[in-house]
Amino acid sequence: MLRLFGDVHEPAAWASPRRMTEFHHRMWTSDNGIGAVFDIQQASNGYLWLTTSTGVFRFDGVRFQSVEEVTNGAVQNHEIHSAFLSASGGVWLKTRAEGLLFWKDERLTAFRDRRCTPALQLEGLAEDRDGSLWVQGSGGFFHMRGSVCEPVGVEQGYPGGFPAAILVDSKGTVWVRTVTGGLLFLPLGQSKFQRLGYAAGTISAAFVLAGTTHNAFLHEAPDGTIWLSDDYGLRRVTNTTGEPAVSSLPGKGHKENIQFGDFTFAADGSLWAVTDKGVRRFEHVEQWQKPQAMENSPSETFTTEQGLSSNAAWKVFIDRERSVWVGTNSGLDLLRRTTLAALTLPPTEEHDFSIAAGDGGSVWTGNRSLPVTRVAADGSMTSFPETRGTICIRRDRNGTMWSAGGGPSKLWRNSGAGFTPLPYPEEIVGPVISLAFDRNNDLWITTGIGGAYHFSHGEWSRQNEALGKKPGIIGAMADDDAGNVWFGFSNYLVRWDGRDYLRFSFPDGTPGASESTMSVRGDHVWLGGLGGIELFTQGHFYLLHWKDKDLPGRVSGIVETETGELWANGSSGITHVSAGELARWLRDPTSAVSAEHLDARDGLPGFSAERIPEPSIAESREGRLWFATTKGIAWLDPAKLQQNRNRLPPPVVISSIFSNGKTHVSSKELTLPARTEKLEIDYTALSLAIPERVLFRYMLDGVDKEWQDAGTRRQAFYTSLPPGHFRFHVIACNNDGVWNEAGAALDFNIAPAFYQTRWFLALCILAAMAFLYQFYQMRLRQATQRVRATMEARLGERERIARELHDTLLQSFNGVLLRFQSVYNLLPMRPEEAQTSLGSAIDQAAQAITEGRDAIQGLRASTVVTNDLARAISTLGEELETSETSPNSTVLNVGVEGSSRDLHPLLRDEVYRIAGEAVRNAYKHAQARRIEVELCYDEREFRLRVRDDGKGIDPDLRSEDGRPGHYGLRGMRERAKLLGGKLAVWSERNSGTEVELTIPASRAYQTSSSQRRW
């Protein structure tokens, strides 16, 4: 807290307009990297621009950005001398060697005519309504229109020489203070300067280089008057009608004792000025009827004694939120008017203060080291040294003040001339910590050891038993306007109505507020303590729930005002619930309450005590609220609170985007590179009063479904955003909860990687479709091949059956039929011969049956269930040997080469049929005596070889077509082809026959050898 000290003493009076001008003070120095601050300006978007000893910076209340950062490297910080803000939203940059530069909309424009480069670091430029510049150049006075620099001379009514100060006022009039003492003005629309009939005094051009206060400054006051500060002092030079003011310039060569520098005007009519010793504030200068000798006018001073960073001040500036900024040789200072005003008290030790509101706007206070003291509305104080160690102060129903604390007596009563003691029980062992007065104005006290006493008709009576108080329990006590006395304890409440006690118990299982303080307004009994705030009304208890979980902290004082607002003081500061919000909560006590929080940033000196003194808040009859803390007393007038609210919604700016290690300045057409994995969006809100209380909400269209509460954080983070177009919105509220609902928005695009483009997606879709088509075609071919193979196998089997039936059974039955026909023909004429023929026919029929059985045998898949092919062929040979009627005996040998391996079941059956056909042919047709069957299980192939020593096969029969009507060899070749193998037949007449079948191992065996090795 920074307090302004008046040079002319006047009592502080809170009953009149506030003259106890206190401000919250904060400063930034070289520790923040800014050095000395020479100039302060505020842009239309709310940023502060600072010209400092270490360069030009932009400031949003939280972060300093160099001009190099702001321009994204377009200029170097060391090249820029100072900055001047244009009304168009751009920034004029004064360089050391490159002339004037203009930065706007991310573009830099150079004006290299050195004549229109200001000679001074401070001031030196004034912008006209048409955007042209009036320049205080080293070679004289110049006017720059566009890129053309024109000298201003005698033709324009300017006498020449160096202009000491330039101003363009709100009417468009150009004012110039010359070094020769003239004050010139150029009205809007005219082409020639006129001389004001005011003697400004002659000065030397060299004086502007002497220091912070040796310069000339022209400014316009809110009432339209023109003011001048120079070597002759600070003064008004025109009146409200535009006429020259009466000159109060001292005699030639005389100078004021106080040197003034730059100055500015506040909205409340006060004037702030840089002096050779800090900053001074003059009140209501608009009410002065004639120029004043400023150094003798009532004022208040800010110096290093009050906490200013340096007495060498360069600039004083008031921003759009009425905060005062001061640039000094040591840094930047902020002076902000606080919501609360501190009460000026005599020096005292840091102890808990007790308070009570008195008559006529007065307040009573005291603590351990300060006796009971009355502070009147005019600021005058009266102390009563006989009272010491004050714990509690109360005003009874007749207006008499009572005090309890230490000293020879612990209970005091004000008798008009002073305080008189009143003895009480337990006086030796326990101080009085709470006072109350009933409808009869009888006194009630609570002592520090838990005693409750009633003083009536000059006698004390102990009330612990009637109240149901347990030993050592203190509780809370308060009286109401109806004369009832209320007592609050941990689980019940008691009311004394003048005759009886009425007890109200908390609902079972409902936690209370751990009551240590209470107050009553109508039928609302408010209880406060460690557990927060609780209300008892109409027989029910309601605990307040808060939207801000940090509120209200430990409560030591609570009051409901006449206007329906709720105020509480506690260990974390002051909590305020507006009348509208409290009324809403009373209609729905289950809802959460919104509240504002006041602390040291609002002018509260410290925090209240945990338990005593209590209460730590008092309300005067005029509606003023007093708050007691460990460091002093503060007050505010709730009726004027709304008048001092910050009602300006903060401008919101999206400053930059950071992605993949690179910073991108926000622009209208921003495209981020492909594969942007992590994205940080930096934004700010230009409410400079209390930036720590500025709150933000943001939303990214298409990603966030609702507004995201960012609190005070000024960055938004996103990861793994897909390519496409996005719009980011951010809104903010100021320290008083006023939202800028429009906020700021940023459109940006994320470029797709090649694999995220539409053409790549189209190619992928086409490739997938092509793959699916090829896969479909492959599956279709496979299915077709399987069907074809099945059909061909069935057709081949049918052909084989046809061949078997044709070669055996049908031929035999045809021969039998011919025999029976012969018998039929012989029977009438030659019965004996017919009988012989009939016997032969019967034998032939028996042979046909045998051949039919053999054909059926050939249809069987195998003679055994197992996969032993050698055994199956041996069994077939045994059956053929048994059925043969030939007198020659045939020997069948089956040999196996290599380790026997399982064949595919279908392939095994086909191999068996080929072997069977070869063996049958050897038995039936070759008249072989020896047949050898060899099965070779090789790693590369499976081989079947059948050899016999029979009469061989006719060469005509070994051809591919074979004998018409016979299908043996043809069927064997067809089966071999279906198996993917090769069939070879070697035969010579009377030299036997050899049949060889070879099949690759990959097709023959169930598990190939290569797979087995794996």
Coordinates of N, CA and C in Angstrom, one line a residue, residues 881-946:
E881 N -5.0 -113.0 -55.9 CA -4.4 -114.3 -56.0 C -5.5 -115.4 -55.6
T882 N -6.4 -115.0 -54.7 CA -7.4 -116.0 -54.3 C -8.5 -116.1 -55.4
S883 N -8.8 -115.0 -56.1 CA -9.9 -115.1 -57.1 C -9.4 -115.6 -58.4
E884 N -8.2 -115.7 -58.6 CA -7.7 -116.2 -60.0 C -7.9 -117.7 -60.1
T885 N -8.4 -118.1 -61.3 CA -8.6 -119.5 -61.6 C -7.5 -120.1 -62.5
S886 N -6.5 -119.2 -62.8 CA -5.4 -119.7 -63.6 C -4.6 -120.7 -62.8
P887 N -4.1 -121.7 -63.5 CA -3.3 -122.7 -62.8 C -1.9 -122.2 -62.4
N888 N -1.5 -121.0 -63.1 CA -0.2 -120.5 -62.8 C -0.3 -119.6 -61.5
S889 N 0.7 -119.8 -60.7 CA 0.7 -119.0 -59.4 C 1.6 -117.7 -59.6
T890 N 1.0 -116.6 -59.1 CA 1.7 -115.3 -59.2 C 2.2 -114.8 -57.9
V891 N 3.5 -114.4 -57.8 CA 4.1 -113.9 -56.6 C 4.1 -112.4 -56.6
L892 N 3.6 -111.7 -55.6 CA 3.6 -110.2 -55.5 C 4.5 -109.8 -54.3
N893 N 5.5 -109.0 -54.6 CA 6.4 -108.5 -53.6 C 6.2 -106.9 -53.6
V894 N 6.1 -106.4 -52.4 CA 5.9 -105.0 -52.2 C 7.1 -104.5 -51.3
G895 N 7.9 -103.6 -51.8 CA 9.0 -103.1 -51.1 C 8.9 -101.5 -50.8
V896 N 9.5 -101.1 -49.8 CA 9.5 -99.7 -49.4 C 10.9 -99.2 -49.3
E897 N 11.2 -98.1 -49.9 CA 12.5 -97.4 -49.8 C 12.4 -96.1 -49.1
G898 N 13.2 -95.9 -48.1 CA 13.1 -94.7 -47.3 C 12.1 -94.8 -46.2
S899 N 12.0 -93.8 -45.3 CA 11.0 -93.8 -44.2 C 9.6 -93.5 -44.7
S900 N 8.7 -94.4 -44.3 CA 7.3 -94.3 -44.8 C 6.8 -93.0 -44.2
R901 N 6.1 -92.2 -45.0 CA 5.5 -90.9 -44.6 C 4.0 -90.9 -45.0
D902 N 3.3 -90.1 -44.2 CA 1.8 -90.0 -44.6 C 1.6 -89.2 -45.8
L903 N 0.8 -89.7 -46.7 CA 0.4 -89.0 -47.9 C -0.9 -88.3 -47.7
H904 N -1.2 -87.3 -48.5 CA -2.5 -86.7 -48.4 C -3.6 -87.7 -48.7
P905 N -4.7 -87.8 -47.9 CA -5.6 -88.9 -48.0 C -6.2 -89.0 -49.5
L906 N -6.6 -88.0 -50.1 CA -7.1 -88.1 -51.5 C -6.0 -88.6 -52.4
L907 N -4.8 -88.0 -52.3 CA -3.7 -88.4 -53.1 C -3.4 -89.9 -52.9
R908 N -3.4 -90.3 -51.6 CA -3.1 -91.7 -51.3 C -4.1 -92.7 -52.0
D909 N -5.4 -92.3 -52.0 CA -6.4 -93.2 -52.7 C -6.1 -93.2 -54.2
E910 N -5.7 -92.1 -54.8 CA -5.5 -92.1 -56.2 C -4.2 -92.9 -56.6
V911 N -3.2 -92.8 -55.7 CA -2.0 -93.6 -55.9 C -2.3 -95.1 -55.8
Y912 N -3.2 -95.4 -54.8 CA -3.6 -96.8 -54.6 C -4.3 -97.3 -55.8
R913 N -5.2 -96.5 -56.5 CA -6.0 -96.9 -57.6 C -5.0 -97.2 -58.8
I914 N -4.0 -96.2 -59.0 CA -3.1 -96.5 -60.1 C -2.3 -97.8 -59.9
A915 N -1.8 -98.0 -58.6 CA -1.1 -99.2 -58.3 C -2.0 -100.4 -58.5
G916 N -3.2 -100.3 -58.1 CA -4.2 -101.4 -58.2 C -4.4 -101.8 -59.7
E917 N -4.6 -100.8 -60.5 CA -4.8 -101.0 -61.9 C -3.6 -101.7 -62.6
A918 N -2.4 -101.3 -62.2 CA -1.2 -101.9 -62.7 C -1.1 -103.4 -62.3
V919 N -1.4 -103.6 -61.0 CA -1.3 -104.9 -60.4 C -2.4 -105.8 -61.1
R920 N -3.6 -105.4 -61.3 CA -4.6 -106.2 -61.9 C -4.3 -106.6 -63.3
N921 N -3.8 -105.5 -64.0 CA -3.4 -105.8 -65.4 C -2.3 -106.9 -65.4
A922 N -1.4 -106.9 -64.5 CA -0.3 -107.9 -64.5 C -0.9 -109.3 -64.2
Y923 N -1.9 -109.3 -63.2 CA -2.5 -110.6 -62.9 C -3.4 -111.1 -64.0
K924 N -4.2 -110.3 -64.7 CA -5.2 -110.8 -65.6 C -4.7 -110.9 -67.0
H925 N -4.0 -109.9 -67.4 CA -3.7 -109.9 -68.8 C -2.2 -110.3 -69.2
A926 N -1.3 -110.0 -68.3 CA 0.1 -110.2 -68.6 C 0.5 -111.6 -68.4
Q927 N -0.3 -112.4 -67.6 CA 0.0 -113.8 -67.2 C 1.4 -113.8 -66.6
A928 N 1.6 -112.8 -65.7 CA 2.9 -112.7 -65.0 C 3.0 -113.7 -63.9
R929 N 4.2 -114.2 -63.7 CA 4.4 -115.0 -62.5 C 5.0 -114.3 -61.3
R930 N 5.6 -113.1 -61.6 CA 6.2 -112.3 -60.5 C 5.9 -110.8 -60.8
I931 N 5.4 -110.2 -59.7 CA 5.1 -108.8 -59.7 C 5.9 -108.1 -58.6
E932 N 6.6 -107.0 -58.9 CA 7.3 -106.3 -57.9 C 6.7 -104.8 -57.8
V933 N 6.4 -104.4 -56.6 CA 5.9 -103.1 -56.4 C 6.9 -102.4 -55.4
E934 N 7.4 -101.2 -55.9 CA 8.4 -100.5 -55.1 C 7.8 -99.1 -54.8
L935 N 7.8 -98.8 -53.4 CA 7.3 -97.4 -53.0 C 8.6 -96.7 -52.4
C936 N 8.9 -95.5 -53.0 CA 10.1 -94.8 -52.6 C 9.7 -93.4 -52.0
Y937 N 10.0 -93.2 -50.8 CA 9.6 -92.0 -50.1 C 10.9 -91.1 -50.0
D938 N 11.1 -90.4 -51.1 CA 12.3 -89.5 -51.2 C 12.0 -88.1 -50.7
E939 N 13.1 -87.4 -50.3 CA 12.9 -86.0 -49.8 C 12.4 -85.1 -50.9
R940 N 12.7 -85.4 -52.2 CA 12.3 -84.5 -53.2 C 11.0 -85.0 -53.9
E941 N 10.7 -86.3 -53.9 CA 9.5 -86.8 -54.6 C 9.1 -88.1 -54.0
F942 N 7.9 -88.5 -54.3 CA 7.3 -89.8 -54.0 C 7.3 -90.6 -55.3
R943 N 7.8 -91.9 -55.3 CA 7.8 -92.7 -56.5 C 7.2 -94.0 -56.3
L944 N 6.3 -94.4 -57.2 CA 5.7 -95.8 -57.3 C 6.2 -96.5 -58.6
R945 N 6.7 -97.7 -58.4 CA 7.2 -98.5 -59.6 C 6.5 -99.9 -59.5
V946 N 5.9 -100.3 -60.5 CA 5.3 -101.7 -60.6 C 5.9 -102.4 -61.8

